[in-house]
Amino acid sequence: MGQLRSGLGEELIRVEASNLQRAGTGARTGAMRGFKPERIFLDGVLLLLSFLMLTPFLWIFSTSLRLPKDSFSLPPAIFPTAWHIGNYAEVFAKVPFFDFISNSLKICLIIVLGHIFISSMAAFAFSRIAFPGRNALFLIFLSGLMIPGQVTIIPQFILMSKLGLVDTHLALILPGLINPFGIFMIRQTMMSISSTYDEAAYMDGASRIWVFLKVILPMSYPAVAVTSVISFIGHWNDFFRPLIFLNSFEKMTLPIGMTALSGAFGTGNLSAILAGVTLSLVVPLLFYLFGQKYLLDGITAGGLKM
């Protein structure tokens, strides 16, 4: 009996030692599997590309804090030798910066809200409502993407002149409400949503507008968020159309109004100009971060519902 117990004890010790050995081997193998040289190389490349993309912005911010005489120093210094905050005060002293900000913000927000309303409804019609000639009409509508804005600017100016809207913000808002690219993106997202959602809602007695607002549109939040951010940033940075339609200094948007900092012959303070550029980046950056939050929420909600 004692020999049997001794044999069982030895067998248990051998089994336990074998398990410990396997656990150690598995840990070493897991560590080796976690170490991926290609992953480290890819992360390094992405960090390098991120640094290269941020370099112009870092240079703009650095130059905005230099003394005017140091803007063209050779060799150029990466960091300011003397920090000069007065360049930002000069921006507000030379131009009505807050007026330019409010003008651009008003125009861009109205365009984005109109885009969300008009583009989503048009995309719903093109994707969920079967009517004669739908696909042909959509192809004709998409042809607007192939026409540069410079080609249509003269007819737009003549139309706005006939309507008496030249030198008003409506001349910029009305053409911007129709966004073929946004309609296309939202329509493609709605096309990927199963028709069973519509059928179930209609069987429960829902109206078409209820299906649009409560079923299809919430599932299309990712496309709506992306196109809204693109539309906002595009109109915020637009220089060409405000240059054509606006004449009054107090009605100008930020991109065209900031040209006053460069002076009549381009002899303005470069540091002050880049200080104005730095300030102009704050609003679109905040809008992008705000839109990114809703974009991620929309992707999560869409992934759970679809």
Short mmCIF file of N, CA and C in Angstrom, two decimals, residues 8 19 53 64 73 77 80 94 106 115 126 135 141 144 149 157 187 208 216 222 227 237 260 263 284 289 291 295:
data_model
loop_
_atom_site.label_atom_id
_atom_site.label_comp_id
_atom_site.label_asym_id
_atom_site.label_seq_id
_atom_site.Cartn_x
_atom_site.Cartn_y
_atom_site.Cartn_z
N LEU A 8 2.07 6.79 -6.85
CA LEU A 8 1.12 7.82 -7.25
C LEU A 8 1.70 9.21 -7.01
N ASN A 19 3.36 19.97 -16.73
CA ASN A 19 2.46 21.11 -16.95
C ASN A 19 3.19 22.43 -16.82
N MET A 53 3.61 64.97 -42.19
CA MET A 53 2.36 65.68 -42.42
C MET A 53 2.17 66.83 -41.43
N SER A 64 4.68 81.91 -36.58
CA SER A 64 3.73 82.90 -36.05
C SER A 64 4.19 83.50 -34.73
N SER A 73 15.19 84.69 -41.89
CA SER A 73 16.58 84.48 -41.51
C SER A 73 17.12 83.20 -42.15
N ALA A 77 15.60 78.81 -38.51
CA ALA A 77 15.58 78.11 -37.22
C ALA A 77 14.23 77.41 -37.05
N PRO A 80 11.48 79.49 -32.56
CA PRO A 80 11.77 80.93 -32.48
C PRO A 80 12.90 81.23 -31.50
N LYS A 94 -5.39 94.70 -37.17
CA LYS A 94 -5.40 95.10 -38.58
C LYS A 94 -6.69 94.72 -39.29
N LYS A 106 -21.26 81.26 -40.11
CA LYS A 106 -22.68 81.30 -40.49
C LYS A 106 -22.91 80.61 -41.82
N HIS A 115 -27.26 70.69 -46.30
CA HIS A 115 -26.76 69.47 -46.94
C HIS A 115 -27.32 68.23 -46.25
N PHE A 126 -33.42 58.23 -54.11
CA PHE A 126 -32.69 57.48 -55.14
C PHE A 126 -32.41 56.04 -54.73
N ASN A 135 -32.63 55.44 -62.18
CA ASN A 135 -31.19 55.24 -62.41
C ASN A 135 -30.65 56.22 -63.45
N PHE A 141 -27.58 63.26 -62.75
CA PHE A 141 -27.27 64.09 -61.59
C PHE A 141 -25.79 63.97 -61.22
N GLY A 144 -22.79 66.07 -62.67
CA GLY A 144 -22.35 67.34 -62.10
C GLY A 144 -21.02 67.26 -61.40
N GLY A 149 -16.07 73.73 -60.83
CA GLY A 149 -16.83 74.88 -60.36
C GLY A 149 -16.52 76.14 -61.14
N PHE A 157 -23.07 83.64 -61.42
CA PHE A 157 -22.98 85.07 -61.15
C PHE A 157 -24.11 85.83 -61.86
N ARG A 187 -26.34 57.94 -50.57
CA ARG A 187 -27.16 56.98 -51.33
C ARG A 187 -26.51 55.60 -51.35
N ARG A 208 -43.76 56.78 -44.89
CA ARG A 208 -42.45 56.83 -45.56
C ARG A 208 -41.51 57.81 -44.86
N ILE A 216 -33.91 54.54 -41.62
CA ILE A 216 -32.83 54.59 -42.61
C ILE A 216 -31.78 55.65 -42.26
N PRO A 222 -22.79 57.42 -40.51
CA PRO A 222 -21.39 57.53 -40.91
C PRO A 222 -21.20 58.34 -42.19
N THR A 227 -19.56 63.32 -45.04
CA THR A 227 -19.85 64.34 -46.04
C THR A 227 -20.07 65.71 -45.41
N ASN A 237 -12.63 76.83 -46.34
CA ASN A 237 -11.40 77.21 -47.04
C ASN A 237 -11.64 77.80 -48.42
N ALA A 260 -6.01 90.90 -46.38
CA ALA A 260 -5.68 92.27 -45.97
C ALA A 260 -4.41 92.31 -45.14
N GLY A 263 -1.09 93.08 -47.09
CA GLY A 263 -0.84 94.42 -47.60
C GLY A 263 -1.14 94.54 -49.08
N PRO A 284 -12.14 74.79 -37.90
CA PRO A 284 -12.30 73.50 -38.61
C PRO A 284 -11.75 72.32 -37.84
N LEU A 289 -13.08 67.39 -34.96
CA LEU A 289 -13.10 66.55 -33.77
C LEU A 289 -14.52 66.27 -33.30
N GLY A 291 -17.23 66.28 -35.26
CA GLY A 291 -17.83 65.36 -36.23
C GLY A 291 -17.27 63.96 -36.13
N LEU A 295 -19.21 60.50 -35.90
CA LEU A 295 -18.89 59.52 -36.92
C LEU A 295 -18.64 58.15 -36.31
#
